[in-house]
Tab-separated table of C-alpha atoms in Angstrom:
chain	number	residue	atom	x	y	z
W	20	MET	CA	87.459	99.530	114.951
W	21	LYS	CA	84.556	98.288	117.017
W	22	GLY	CA	84.926	98.889	120.752
W	23	THR	CA	88.005	101.110	120.421
W	24	LYS	CA	87.110	103.408	123.341
W	25	ALA	CA	86.456	100.478	125.668
W	26	ALA	CA	89.587	98.702	124.400
W	27	LEU	CA	91.670	101.794	125.115
W	28	ARG	CA	90.320	101.954	128.688
W	29	TYR	CA	91.192	98.289	129.268
W	30	ALA	CA	94.633	98.751	127.684
W	31	LYS	CA	95.394	101.756	129.922
W	32	ALA	CA	94.255	99.855	133.006
W	33	ILE	CA	96.420	96.845	132.130
W	34	LEU	CA	99.413	99.105	131.406
W	35	ASN	CA	99.018	100.804	134.786
W	36	LEU	CA	98.816	97.425	136.512
W	37	ALA	CA	101.872	96.194	134.593
W	38	LYS	CA	103.842	99.350	135.508
W	39	GLU	CA	103.153	98.745	139.211
W	40	SER	CA	104.831	95.337	138.845
W	41	ASN	CA	107.566	96.559	136.451
W	42	LYS	CA	106.235	94.072	133.892
W	43	GLU	CA	105.086	96.469	131.171
W	44	SER	CA	107.652	95.108	128.673
W	45	ASP	CA	106.650	91.507	129.372
W	46	VAL	CA	102.972	92.368	128.990
W	47	ASN	CA	103.775	94.228	125.755
W	48	LYS	CA	105.294	91.004	124.387
W	49	ASP	CA	102.145	89.183	125.508
W	50	MET	CA	99.925	91.708	123.747
W	51	ALA	CA	101.923	91.393	120.524
W	52	LEU	CA	101.539	87.595	120.740
W	53	VAL	CA	97.798	87.831	121.474
W	54	ALA	CA	97.149	90.292	118.620
W	55	ALA	CA	99.214	88.261	116.134
W	56	THR	CA	97.615	84.960	117.178
W	57	ILE	CA	94.081	86.306	116.777
W	58	ALA	CA	94.933	88.071	113.488
W	59	GLU	CA	96.454	84.880	112.050
W	60	ASN	CA	93.687	82.546	113.218
W	61	ASP	CA	90.262	83.263	111.711
W	62	GLU	CA	88.575	80.540	113.770
W	63	LEU	CA	89.830	82.036	117.031
W	64	ASP	CA	88.712	85.503	115.925
W	65	VAL	CA	85.226	84.273	114.974
W	66	MET	CA	84.923	82.314	118.223
W	67	LEU	CA	85.841	85.349	120.340
W	68	LYS	CA	83.317	87.547	118.531
W	69	SER	CA	80.498	84.987	118.491
W	70	PRO	CA	77.524	85.892	120.706
W	71	VAL	CA	76.465	82.225	120.695
W	72	ILE	CA	79.572	80.837	122.421
W	73	LYS	CA	79.615	81.229	126.201
W	74	ALA	CA	82.203	83.577	127.733
W	75	GLU	CA	83.407	80.714	129.957
W	76	ASP	CA	84.152	78.581	126.867
W	77	LYS	CA	85.987	81.483	125.209
W	78	LYS	CA	88.105	81.948	128.340
W	79	ASN	CA	88.940	78.233	128.402
W	80	VAL	CA	90.077	78.349	124.770
W	81	LEU	CA	92.277	81.385	125.482
W	82	LYS	CA	93.729	79.625	128.509
W	83	ALA	CA	94.544	76.554	126.401
W	84	VAL	CA	96.097	78.631	123.599
W	85	PHE	CA	98.184	80.957	125.782
W	86	GLU	CA	98.880	78.897	128.932
W	87	GLY	CA	102.544	79.153	129.877
W	88	LYS	CA	103.160	81.736	127.151
W	89	VAL	CA	101.811	84.884	128.838
W	90	THR	CA	102.137	86.627	132.189
W	91	ASN	CA	99.579	86.507	135.006
W	92	ILE	CA	98.599	90.084	134.150
W	93	THR	CA	97.555	89.025	130.644
W	94	THR	CA	95.698	86.013	132.035
W	95	GLY	CA	93.966	88.445	134.403
W	96	LEU	CA	92.905	90.515	131.381
W	97	PHE	CA	91.264	87.418	129.886
W	98	LEU	CA	89.309	86.908	133.145
W	99	LEU	CA	88.310	90.573	133.345
W	100	LEU	CA	87.082	90.631	129.747
W	101	GLU	CA	85.198	87.372	130.358
W	102	GLU	CA	83.461	88.793	133.459
W	103	ASN	CA	82.426	91.898	131.526
W	104	LYS	CA	81.455	89.888	128.424
W	105	ARG	CA	83.971	91.841	126.319
W	106	LEU	CA	86.242	89.061	125.017
W	107	SER	CA	85.245	90.136	121.501
W	108	ILE	CA	87.503	93.215	121.847
W	109	LEU	CA	90.593	91.322	123.044
W	110	GLU	CA	92.545	91.838	119.805
W	111	THR	CA	91.761	95.577	119.864
W	112	VAL	CA	92.813	95.823	123.524
W	113	ALA	CA	96.117	94.113	122.661
W	114	LYS	CA	96.768	96.508	119.766
W	115	GLN	CA	95.849	99.552	121.875
W	116	TYR	CA	98.192	98.382	124.640
W	117	THR	CA	101.097	98.211	122.195
W	118	ILE	CA	100.322	101.699	120.876
W	119	ILE	CA	100.231	103.330	124.315
W	120	TYR	CA	103.248	101.303	125.474
W	121	ASP	CA	105.263	102.510	122.471
W	122	HIS	CA	104.187	106.094	123.195
W	123	LEU	CA	105.153	105.719	126.872
W	124	LYS	CA	108.586	104.370	125.967
W	125	SER	CA	109.084	106.922	123.140
W	126	ILE	CA	109.252	104.132	120.615
W	127	ASP	CA	108.333	105.253	117.120
W	128	ILE	CA	106.575	103.014	114.645
W	129	ALA	CA	108.731	102.595	111.570
W	130	LYS	CA	107.196	101.318	108.364
W	131	VAL	CA	109.671	99.737	105.993
W	132	THR	CA	108.449	98.893	102.526
W	133	THR	CA	110.571	96.331	100.701
W	134	ALA	CA	110.199	94.211	97.572
W	135	VAL	CA	110.717	91.042	99.634
W	136	PRO	CA	110.325	90.323	103.378
W	137	LEU	CA	113.166	91.611	105.581
W	138	THR	CA	115.786	89.175	106.795
W	139	ALA	CA	116.985	89.377	110.411
W	140	ALA	CA	120.326	90.866	109.298
W	141	ILE	CA	118.712	93.590	107.189
W	142	GLU	CA	116.171	94.303	109.926
W	143	LYS	CA	119.073	94.937	112.323
W	144	GLN	CA	120.645	97.389	109.842
W	145	VAL	CA	117.321	99.187	109.362
W	146	MET	CA	116.866	99.489	113.146
W	147	ALA	CA	120.354	101.032	113.417
W	148	LYS	CA	119.450	103.512	110.653
W	149	ILE	CA	116.233	104.440	112.479
W	150	VAL	CA	118.131	105.181	115.702
W	151	GLU	CA	120.659	107.212	113.674
W	152	ILE	CA	117.906	109.254	111.971
W	153	THR	CA	115.500	109.759	114.884
W	154	GLY	CA	117.563	109.172	118.000
W	155	ASN	CA	114.812	106.820	119.235
W	156	LYS	CA	114.113	103.138	119.054
W	157	ALA	CA	111.235	102.022	116.876
W	158	SER	CA	108.989	99.066	116.451
W	159	LEU	CA	109.292	97.822	112.906
W	160	GLU	CA	106.445	97.071	110.519
W	161	ASN	CA	107.508	95.475	107.230
W	162	ILE	CA	105.279	96.078	104.221
W	163	VAL	CA	106.098	93.984	101.158
W	164	ASN	CA	105.494	95.727	97.815
W	165	PRO	CA	107.174	94.163	94.741
W	166	ASP	CA	106.531	97.397	92.771
W	167	ILE	CA	109.520	99.095	94.428
W	168	LEU	CA	111.722	96.513	92.635
W	169	GLY	CA	114.464	96.563	95.300
W	170	GLY	CA	115.919	98.693	98.060
W	171	PHE	CA	113.495	100.060	100.638
W	172	VAL	CA	111.279	102.958	101.674
W	173	LEU	CA	111.530	103.868	105.362
W	174	ARG	CA	108.873	105.996	107.055
W	175	VAL	CA	109.171	107.040	110.700
W	176	GLY	CA	106.571	109.553	111.801
W	177	ASP	CA	106.580	112.276	109.151
W	178	VAL	CA	110.110	111.507	107.920
W	179	GLN	CA	110.481	109.382	104.784
W	180	TYR	CA	113.714	107.972	103.374
W	181	ASP	CA	113.267	106.464	99.903
W	182	ALA	CA	116.124	104.187	98.838
W	183	SER	CA	114.051	102.106	96.432
W	184	ILE	CA	115.160	101.186	92.948
W	185	SER	CA	111.854	102.454	91.529
W	186	ASN	CA	112.550	105.893	93.081
W	187	TYR	CA	116.096	105.838	91.677
W	188	LEU	CA	114.739	105.025	88.194
W	189	ASN	CA	112.156	107.822	88.466
W	190	GLU	CA	114.875	110.320	89.445
W	191	LEU	CA	117.010	109.131	86.521
W	192	ARG	CA	114.035	109.512	84.168
W	193	LYS	CA	113.521	113.102	85.398
W	194	GLU	CA	117.179	113.895	84.732
W	195	PHE	CA	116.890	112.609	81.162
W	196	ASP	CA	113.631	114.521	80.625
W	197	HIS	CA	115.254	117.808	81.696
W	198	SER	CA	118.536	117.187	79.947
W	199	ASP	CA	119.621	119.043	76.815
W	200	TYR	CA	121.727	116.091	75.755
W	201	ILE	CA	120.817	114.767	72.320
W	202	PRO	CA	122.579	111.563	71.343
W	203	LYS	CA	124.309	111.454	67.946
W	204	ILE	CA	122.925	108.869	65.627
């Protein structure tokens, strides 16, 4: 990722500022919103990374997009990045903030692979399972892979729990391959 070291420095600085105000959770929500908004909007991403567009114009667009949706600390980050002509790394700063925030709060990142997107009810059950397995909360990342057919594969850190139908079928196939059973015809 371009500008990762600089982004990490900005993210740490913003986290420290947020901790002083007891707003680190609010700013984390802001950073998730900022990262998702930029990731989902190619035009915004291109505009932020364009060397042709003035930093002042970029700041004004960010203000229009996020006004009333983010804290003053996040707005301050926009101003700081504008002053230092680093608005191009805003998405990376937001992602880095979330990573160090999760580490600070001992929140694991859980990757759940499912055949279809998770519903809110199933997501709640998965979160409960994560707390049961790890003893910690986790931020959830849903990966959709139709090849698993159904069920889910949960990965938290180096622990993997495979409850997919494709895994079940593979285990069943192994049992038949190693079985001495010969059907009568």
